Short mmCIF file of C-alpha atoms and ligand atoms in Angstrom, two decimals:
data_model
loop_
_atom_site.label_atom_id
_atom_site.label_comp_id
_atom_site.label_asym_id
_atom_site.label_seq_id
_atom_site.Cartn_x
_atom_site.Cartn_y
_atom_site.Cartn_z
CA MET A 145 132.69 115.21 118.20
CA ASN A 146 130.56 118.01 119.94
CA THR A 147 132.46 120.55 117.45
CA ARG A 148 131.53 118.30 114.47
CA TYR A 149 128.01 118.02 115.99
CA GLU A 150 127.51 121.69 116.70
CA ASP A 151 129.10 122.40 112.51
CA ALA A 152 126.42 119.83 111.56
CA LYS A 153 123.46 121.26 113.15
CA ILE A 154 124.38 124.85 111.70
CA MET A 155 124.53 123.04 108.08
CA TYR A 156 120.87 121.14 108.55
CA GLY A 157 119.39 124.53 110.48
CA GLN A 158 120.28 126.17 107.10
CA LEU A 159 117.98 123.84 105.48
CA GLY A 160 115.40 124.31 108.48
CA ILE A 161 115.77 121.21 110.26
CA ASP A 162 116.50 120.90 113.85
CA THR A 163 119.20 117.74 114.89
CA ASP A 164 118.26 118.19 118.57
CA LYS A 165 114.69 117.57 117.49
CA VAL A 166 115.63 114.88 115.18
CA ILE A 167 117.56 112.67 117.64
CA GLU A 168 114.68 113.08 120.44
CA THR A 169 112.38 111.69 118.01
CA LEU A 170 114.92 108.67 116.77
CA LYS A 171 114.82 108.00 120.52
CA ASN A 172 111.56 107.07 120.41
CA ALA A 173 111.10 105.50 117.21
CA SER A 174 110.26 101.49 117.81
CA VAL A 175 111.82 98.81 115.89
CA SER A 176 111.60 95.07 116.78
CA VAL A 177 114.32 93.24 116.79
CA HIS A 178 113.80 89.50 115.68
CA CYS A 179 114.72 87.01 118.28
CA TRP A 180 115.64 84.32 115.75
CA GLN A 181 118.91 86.18 114.17
CA GLY A 182 120.69 84.57 117.07
CA ASP A 183 120.14 80.79 116.66
CA ASP A 184 119.77 80.58 112.76
CA VAL A 185 115.74 80.60 113.17
CA LYS A 186 115.92 77.36 115.13
CA GLY A 187 113.85 77.57 118.12
CA PHE A 188 113.34 75.20 121.18
CA ASP A 189 110.56 73.25 120.82
CA GLN A 190 111.37 70.89 118.30
CA ASP A 191 114.73 69.65 116.79
CA GLY A 192 114.33 69.07 113.50
CA PRO A 193 115.63 71.39 110.07
CA LEU A 194 114.37 74.65 109.32
CA THR A 195 111.70 74.33 106.78
CA GLY A 196 109.30 76.60 104.91
CA GLY A 197 111.16 77.39 102.15
CA ILE A 198 113.81 79.70 103.91
CA GLN A 199 117.48 79.31 104.12
CA THR A 200 119.96 80.20 107.14
CA THR A 201 123.01 79.58 105.32
CA GLY A 202 126.65 79.71 107.07
CA SER A 203 128.48 78.06 109.60
CA TYR A 204 130.23 80.86 112.14
CA PRO A 205 130.63 79.31 115.14
CA GLY A 206 128.58 80.35 118.59
CA ARG A 207 124.65 79.93 117.70
CA ALA A 208 122.87 80.52 120.80
CA ARG A 209 121.52 76.82 121.88
CA THR A 210 119.29 77.71 125.05
CA PRO A 211 117.16 80.35 125.96
CA GLU A 212 119.85 81.36 128.43
CA GLU A 213 122.13 81.78 125.46
CA LEU A 214 120.02 83.62 123.56
CA MET A 215 118.71 85.87 126.38
CA SER A 216 122.73 86.74 126.94
CA ASP A 217 123.21 87.61 122.86
CA LEU A 218 120.04 89.45 122.92
CA ASP A 219 121.75 91.80 126.14
CA MET A 220 124.78 91.91 124.11
CA ALA A 221 123.18 92.84 120.71
CA MET A 222 120.70 95.82 122.31
CA SER A 223 123.67 96.91 124.60
CA MET A 224 124.89 98.17 121.07
CA MET A 225 121.43 99.34 119.47
CA PRO A 226 120.29 103.27 119.93
CA GLY A 227 116.88 103.61 120.67
CA THR A 228 113.47 102.10 121.54
CA LYS A 229 113.38 98.25 120.88
CA LYS A 230 111.06 95.77 120.88
CA LEU A 231 111.90 91.97 121.24
CA ASN A 232 110.11 89.61 118.29
CA LEU A 233 109.20 86.48 119.13
CA HIS A 234 108.03 83.32 117.53
CA ALA A 235 106.04 80.57 119.12
CA SER A 236 109.31 78.49 118.70
CA TYR A 237 110.91 79.85 120.99
CA ALA A 238 108.46 78.32 124.05
CA ILE A 239 110.26 77.28 127.03
CA PHE A 240 109.57 74.37 128.81
CA GLU A 241 109.89 73.18 132.00
CA ASP A 242 112.10 69.97 132.51
CA GLY A 243 111.11 67.37 130.01
CA GLU A 244 107.69 68.85 129.63
CA THR A 245 106.81 69.06 125.77
CA VAL A 246 103.24 70.51 124.62
CA GLY A 247 102.33 70.50 121.11
CA ARG A 248 102.22 73.99 119.44
CA ASP A 249 98.21 73.64 118.87
CA LYS A 250 98.15 73.44 123.38
CA LEU A 251 101.18 76.64 123.48
CA GLU A 252 99.88 78.49 126.55
CA PRO A 253 101.18 82.06 127.92
CA LYS A 254 103.15 80.28 130.90
CA HIS A 255 105.79 79.04 128.59
CA PHE A 256 106.76 82.54 127.47
CA GLU A 257 107.06 83.68 131.27
CA LYS A 258 110.54 83.67 130.86
CA TRP A 259 110.39 86.17 127.97
CA VAL A 260 107.90 87.94 130.15
CA LYS A 261 110.63 88.76 132.71
CA PHE A 262 113.10 89.47 130.24
CA ALA A 263 111.18 92.12 128.69
CA LYS A 264 109.93 93.38 131.75
CA ASP A 265 113.44 93.86 133.24
CA ARG A 266 114.40 95.42 130.27
CA ASN A 267 111.25 98.00 130.30
CA ILE A 268 110.40 96.18 126.47
CA GLY A 269 107.27 95.03 124.52
CA ILE A 270 107.16 92.00 122.90
CA ASP A 271 105.77 91.21 119.10
CA PHE A 272 104.60 87.54 118.37
CA ASN A 273 104.78 85.43 115.54
CA PRO A 274 102.82 81.70 115.25
CA THR A 275 105.38 79.12 113.63
CA PHE A 276 103.93 77.64 110.75
CA PHE A 277 106.90 75.83 109.83
CA SER A 278 109.85 73.64 111.13
CA HIS A 279 107.49 71.05 112.73
CA ASP A 280 106.28 67.52 112.10
CA MET A 281 102.65 68.60 111.47
CA VAL A 282 103.74 70.56 108.32
CA LYS A 283 102.14 67.75 105.91
CA ASP A 284 103.81 68.33 102.24
CA GLY A 285 104.54 71.64 102.62
CA LEU A 286 100.71 72.96 103.86
CA THR A 287 99.29 74.01 107.10
CA LEU A 288 96.30 76.58 107.01
CA THR A 289 95.94 75.47 103.72
CA SER A 290 96.10 72.03 103.84
CA PRO A 291 93.39 69.91 102.51
CA ASP A 292 93.80 67.29 105.52
CA GLU A 293 91.08 68.67 108.13
CA ASN A 294 93.18 67.18 110.80
CA VAL A 295 96.69 69.32 109.88
CA ARG A 296 94.55 72.35 108.97
CA ARG A 297 93.09 71.93 112.28
CA PHE A 298 96.21 71.81 114.36
CA TRP A 299 97.35 74.70 112.65
CA ILE A 300 94.14 76.53 113.59
CA GLU A 301 94.66 75.74 117.12
CA HIS A 302 98.19 77.28 116.92
CA GLY A 303 96.79 80.35 115.95
CA LYS A 304 94.28 80.78 118.44
CA ALA A 305 96.58 79.93 120.72
CA CYS A 306 98.78 82.51 119.72
CA LEU A 307 96.55 85.11 119.79
CA ARG A 308 96.07 84.15 123.94
CA ILE A 309 99.99 84.45 124.00
CA SER A 310 99.68 87.77 122.58
CA GLU A 311 97.33 89.08 124.52
CA TYR A 312 99.38 87.99 127.72
CA LEU A 313 102.82 89.38 126.37
CA ALA A 314 100.89 92.73 125.75
CA ARG A 315 98.97 92.79 129.36
CA GLU A 316 102.48 91.17 131.05
CA THR A 317 104.73 94.48 129.42
CA GLY A 318 101.70 96.80 129.27
CA LYS A 319 102.72 97.37 125.58
CA LEU A 320 101.01 96.46 122.72
CA CYS A 321 101.98 93.20 121.26
CA VAL A 322 101.83 92.67 116.93
CA MET A 323 101.22 89.36 116.15
CA ASN A 324 102.17 88.35 112.26
CA ILE A 325 100.83 85.38 110.73
CA TRP A 326 103.00 84.13 107.67
CA ILE A 327 102.50 80.34 106.51
CA PRO A 328 104.82 79.24 103.85
CA ASP A 329 102.03 77.22 101.93
CA GLY A 330 102.80 76.46 98.31
CA TYR A 331 103.77 74.12 95.42
CA LYS A 332 106.97 73.78 93.62
CA ASP A 333 105.17 73.09 90.67
CA ILE A 334 102.15 74.44 88.96
CA PRO A 335 99.21 73.43 90.87
CA GLY A 336 95.99 72.08 89.42
CA ASP A 337 94.24 74.61 91.75
CA ARG A 338 94.69 77.77 93.19
CA LEU A 339 91.39 79.06 94.81
CA GLY A 340 91.07 75.81 96.62
CA PRO A 341 94.38 76.58 99.10
CA ARG A 342 93.43 80.29 99.23
CA MET A 343 89.82 79.67 100.20
CA ARG A 344 90.99 77.36 102.81
CA TYR A 345 93.15 79.70 103.94
CA LYS A 346 90.93 82.50 104.75
CA ASP A 347 88.66 79.99 106.12
CA SER A 348 91.44 79.15 108.43
CA LEU A 349 92.15 82.74 109.46
CA GLU A 350 88.52 83.57 110.02
CA GLN A 351 88.65 80.71 112.42
CA ILE A 352 91.60 81.86 113.97
CA LEU A 353 90.64 85.38 114.49
CA SER A 354 87.21 83.64 116.16
CA GLN A 355 89.21 83.91 119.10
CA GLU A 356 88.22 86.12 121.41
CA TYR A 357 90.91 89.08 122.30
CA ASP A 358 91.60 92.34 122.97
CA LYS A 359 91.91 94.45 119.64
CA ASN A 360 93.28 97.51 121.97
CA LEU A 361 96.06 95.23 123.50
CA VAL A 362 96.95 92.72 119.88
CA LYS A 363 97.84 93.93 116.78
CA VAL A 364 97.26 90.52 113.53
CA CYS A 365 98.92 91.04 110.80
CA VAL A 366 99.21 89.07 107.71
CA GLU A 367 102.49 88.59 105.85
CA SER A 368 102.39 87.97 101.97
CA LYS A 369 105.45 86.35 99.94
CA VAL A 370 105.88 85.58 96.24
CA PHE A 371 107.68 82.42 96.14
CA GLY A 372 109.49 80.08 98.78
CA ILE A 373 113.01 77.60 98.24
CA GLY A 374 110.56 74.48 97.01
CA TYR A 375 107.77 76.81 96.72
CA GLU A 376 108.59 78.53 93.41
CA SER A 377 105.56 78.40 91.39
CA TYR A 378 102.40 79.41 93.73
CA THR A 379 102.52 80.51 97.29
CA ALA A 380 98.71 80.94 99.11
CA GLY A 381 99.60 83.92 100.99
CA SER A 382 100.14 86.15 97.97
CA ALA A 383 100.18 90.05 98.19
CA GLU A 384 96.68 90.31 96.72
CA PHE A 385 95.57 87.69 99.09
CA THR A 386 97.04 89.87 102.52
CA LEU A 387 96.13 92.72 100.91
CA SER A 388 92.22 91.59 100.68
CA PHE A 389 92.25 90.09 103.73
CA ALA A 390 92.98 92.68 105.81
CA ALA A 391 91.00 95.14 103.95
CA THR A 392 87.89 93.07 104.62
CA HIS A 393 89.15 91.89 108.06
CA GLU A 394 88.40 94.11 110.99
CA GLY A 395 91.72 94.80 113.35
CA VAL A 396 93.95 93.47 110.67
CA ILE A 397 96.71 94.80 109.15
CA PRO A 398 98.72 93.81 106.21
CA LEU A 399 102.41 93.39 106.79
CA MET A 400 105.06 93.79 103.41
CA ASP A 401 108.44 92.32 103.87
CA ASN A 402 110.73 93.96 101.23
CA GLY A 403 112.44 90.21 100.45
CA HIS A 404 108.99 89.04 99.19
CA TYR A 405 108.00 90.44 95.72
CA HIS A 406 110.04 90.64 92.06
CA PRO A 407 113.14 92.67 92.08
CA THR A 408 112.38 95.24 90.44
CA GLU A 409 109.21 95.95 92.84
CA TYR A 410 110.03 98.38 95.40
CA VAL A 411 108.71 98.33 98.99
CA SER A 412 109.50 101.80 99.26
CA ASP A 413 106.73 102.74 96.74
CA LYS A 414 104.16 100.54 97.92
CA ILE A 415 103.82 102.15 101.42
CA SER A 416 102.21 105.33 100.40
CA SER A 417 99.76 103.29 98.41
CA LEU A 418 98.78 101.52 101.62
CA LEU A 419 98.78 104.35 103.98
CA CYS A 420 95.92 105.63 101.27
CA PHE A 421 93.79 102.76 102.70
CA TYR A 422 94.75 101.21 105.74
CA ASP A 423 95.07 103.23 109.31
CA GLU A 424 98.49 101.10 109.92
CA ILE A 425 100.31 99.15 108.23
CA ALA A 426 103.37 96.63 109.00
CA LEU A 427 106.85 95.95 107.30
CA HIS A 428 109.47 93.87 107.83
CA ILE A 429 112.85 95.29 106.62
CA THR A 430 115.64 92.71 105.11
CA ARG A 431 117.53 92.84 102.08
CA PRO A 432 117.14 90.16 99.45
CA VAL A 433 120.40 90.01 97.45
CA ARG A 434 118.96 88.19 94.49
CA TRP A 435 116.32 86.46 95.93
CA ASP A 436 114.26 86.67 99.47
CA SER A 437 117.84 85.68 100.89
CA ASP A 438 117.07 87.80 104.50
CA HIS A 439 121.17 89.10 104.19
CA VAL A 440 122.05 91.54 107.23
CA VAL A 441 120.54 94.99 106.43
CA LEU A 442 122.68 97.70 105.39
CA LEU A 443 122.54 101.41 104.88
CA ASP A 444 121.57 100.87 101.53
CA ASP A 445 119.58 102.88 98.82
CA GLU A 446 116.17 100.82 99.75
CA THR A 447 116.39 100.95 103.25
CA LYS A 448 117.13 104.71 102.71
CA GLU A 449 114.25 105.09 100.72
CA LEU A 450 112.29 102.97 103.19
CA ALA A 451 112.82 104.90 105.76
CA LYS A 452 112.17 108.69 103.67
CA GLU A 453 109.32 107.11 103.15
CA ILE A 454 107.89 106.31 107.01
CA ILE A 455 109.11 109.31 107.99
CA ARG A 456 107.71 111.66 105.07
CA CYS A 457 104.37 109.69 105.34
CA ASP A 458 104.40 111.05 108.86
CA GLY A 459 104.38 107.18 109.47
CA LEU A 460 106.25 106.62 113.14
CA ASN A 461 102.89 105.79 114.80
CA ARG A 462 101.14 104.18 111.78
CA ILE A 463 103.86 101.62 110.44
CA HIS A 464 105.34 98.82 112.71
CA MET A 465 108.74 98.27 111.77
CA ALA A 466 110.48 94.72 112.22
CA LEU A 467 113.64 93.64 111.41
CA ASP A 468 113.84 90.09 109.68
CA TYR A 469 117.05 88.50 108.29
CA PHE A 470 119.07 85.64 109.46
CA ASP A 471 122.95 85.44 108.77
CA ALA A 472 124.84 82.72 110.11
CA SER A 473 128.07 82.99 108.02
CA ILE A 474 129.39 86.18 110.28
CA ASN A 475 129.09 86.73 114.28
CA ARG A 476 125.30 86.73 114.87
CA VAL A 477 125.58 89.07 117.48
CA ALA A 478 127.19 91.45 115.57
CA ALA A 479 124.78 90.71 112.54
CA TRP A 480 122.06 92.02 114.40
CA ILE A 481 123.96 95.19 115.81
CA ILE A 482 124.92 96.21 112.11
CA GLY A 483 121.50 95.54 110.84
CA TYR A 484 119.58 97.35 113.67
CA ARG A 485 122.08 100.26 113.31
CA SER A 486 121.82 100.80 109.64
CA LEU A 487 117.70 100.96 110.16
CA GLU A 488 118.46 103.41 112.89
CA LYS A 489 120.85 105.28 110.41
CA ALA A 490 118.61 105.04 107.64
CA LEU A 491 115.88 106.72 109.76
CA MET A 492 118.05 109.50 110.76
CA ALA A 493 118.91 110.17 107.40
CA ALA A 494 115.14 110.33 106.42
CA MET A 495 114.62 112.79 109.31
CA LEU A 496 117.36 115.12 108.07
CA ILE A 497 115.67 115.50 104.85
CA PRO A 498 113.83 119.32 104.39
CA HIS A 499 110.82 117.24 103.11
CA ASP A 500 108.44 120.01 103.11
CA LEU A 501 110.78 122.07 100.49
CA GLU A 502 111.37 119.02 98.70
CA LYS A 503 107.35 118.60 98.36
CA LYS A 504 107.07 122.13 97.17
CA LEU A 505 110.04 122.08 94.59
CA GLN A 506 108.00 118.60 93.23
CA GLU A 507 104.59 120.26 93.30
CA GLU A 508 105.99 123.44 91.44
CA GLY A 509 107.19 121.40 89.11
CA ARG A 510 110.92 122.75 89.94
CA MET A 511 112.50 118.83 89.39
CA THR A 512 115.99 120.29 88.61
CA GLU A 513 116.61 121.92 91.88
CA LEU A 514 114.51 118.75 93.67
CA MET A 515 117.42 116.59 91.95
CA ILE A 516 120.18 118.93 92.94
CA LEU A 517 118.81 119.20 96.78
CA GLN A 518 118.41 115.08 96.66
CA GLU A 519 122.21 114.61 95.68
CA GLN A 520 123.62 117.71 97.84
CA LEU A 521 121.88 115.83 100.66
CA LYS A 522 123.88 112.73 100.68
CA THR A 523 127.17 114.22 101.14
CA TYR A 524 125.31 115.98 104.21
CA PRO A 525 127.42 115.08 107.54
CA LEU A 526 124.84 112.59 108.68
CA GLY A 527 127.86 110.59 110.63
CA ASP A 528 128.27 113.56 112.62
CA VAL A 529 124.65 113.81 114.13
CA TRP A 530 124.77 109.92 114.25
CA ASP A 531 127.80 109.99 116.75
CA LYS A 532 126.37 112.36 118.73
CA TYR A 533 123.03 110.30 119.08
CA CYS A 534 124.55 107.13 119.93
CA SER A 535 126.86 108.75 122.60
CA GLU A 536 123.48 110.59 124.28
CA CYS A 537 121.82 106.93 124.03
CA GLY A 538 124.94 105.97 126.03
CA VAL A 539 125.87 103.11 123.09
CA ASP A 540 129.35 102.84 121.42
CA GLY A 541 130.03 104.73 118.34
CA ASP A 542 130.54 102.79 114.71
CA LEU A 543 134.54 102.65 115.23
CA SER A 544 134.74 100.81 118.89
CA TRP A 545 131.41 98.74 119.18
CA TYR A 546 132.94 95.85 118.10
CA ASP A 547 135.48 95.98 120.44
CA LYS A 548 133.15 94.45 122.71
CA ILE A 549 131.70 92.03 120.74
CA LYS A 550 134.85 90.75 119.75
CA GLU A 551 135.85 90.10 123.40
CA TYR A 552 132.22 88.69 123.94
CA GLU A 553 132.84 85.92 121.36
CA ASP A 554 136.51 85.03 122.73
CA LYS A 555 135.05 84.70 126.19
CA VAL A 556 131.50 83.19 125.42
CA LEU A 557 130.37 82.40 121.81
CA SER A 558 134.03 80.48 120.92
CA LYS A 559 133.29 78.22 123.59
CA ARG A 560 129.98 77.23 122.75
C1 LIG B 628 109.95 84.11 105.49
C2 LIG B 628 108.74 85.15 105.99
C3 LIG B 628 108.83 85.69 107.75
C4 LIG B 628 110.14 84.62 108.38
C5 LIG B 628 110.10 84.88 109.70
C6 LIG B 628 110.82 83.64 110.63
O1 LIG B 628 109.86 84.40 104.16
O2 LIG B 628 109.95 86.56 105.93
O3 LIG B 628 108.41 86.61 108.43
O4 LIG B 628 110.94 84.95 107.82
O5 LIG B 628 108.86 84.99 110.28
ZN1 LIG B 629 109.18 88.17 106.69
#
């Protein structure tokens, strides 16, 4: 393998790329790993179905049912993930002591103590999400936009509680906490009023943000969406809404989920537009198949294009990257690993491109040569640099990591 790496190093070196440096840069690029892949987005604070217009399909055995199971599965998954990881938690993953139940409007930092210990022991940071779905207080599919003031108040209090928790998570781990707000609110059929819900959403967000918090420790994002299952005709938190909200509210950054746009729109093309106007942006990286299906992320064209834009725009310090998918039809731990490693590979591929040269060719109008170079790079030995990276990070390579996951499935997951 080392000679293969040496050969690859020479090939990329001829293009002016230092593969050793690429490996070091990738090691430090942080990717947030979503806890919800392990339990089909169920959480621990309620027992109802998954709502909010999202869906996990499949019934592969081994879903994590308790915090202990989820932590153990996360450990297994993370042991096969090279690079810097953060844990992405939802408020619904609160851990209560025996018999205790607390409404989401009353959640406290102490309900996340065990997660803090988990993160500290592994020296990773935590990102956080208020959970505006799968709950009795979602009325007629609405939360922060509800015309029912009791409902809206409850969810505003939830948002404020989550800001306090996010600050605690950041303080404890010593690492920035990105808190992402996504609400499903909308209508299945043609609404009679589009402005009202959006004005209520705006007001609710402003009320949540009136909670004091340290802006150096917590970054608040707003995630847009175009439609959900059962919310086909209208969603309050559209792209225009969230972008405008973030642009006009200090300390708020926009989050783009690449499953949340029309099928011919590409988030890879949107990144540079936002970077002209925002210091920071955030991404949910997923794989939509025909709709916002949240399939496991693969090393496909759009993932590669997304990664290219992140690297080309020198965006590693300005773009918060998080994974967001949920597949219950295959081994869930493997699903985590495949998605994470695919994104890492895409980032590596992006770092192995001579961007200055491509830019020069474009600026000089040498589009034929640009096309030839881009096509050539597709068959360059990315895999040899990837193998070296995995071995330096102490994680198994592509041909062997599944052996250990299969063993874990036989010993642990299949007994659940
Ligand atoms: C839903 C959004 C949202 C969720 C998670 C669980 O369409 O993408 O980000 O997937 O919060
Ligand atoms: Zn998302």
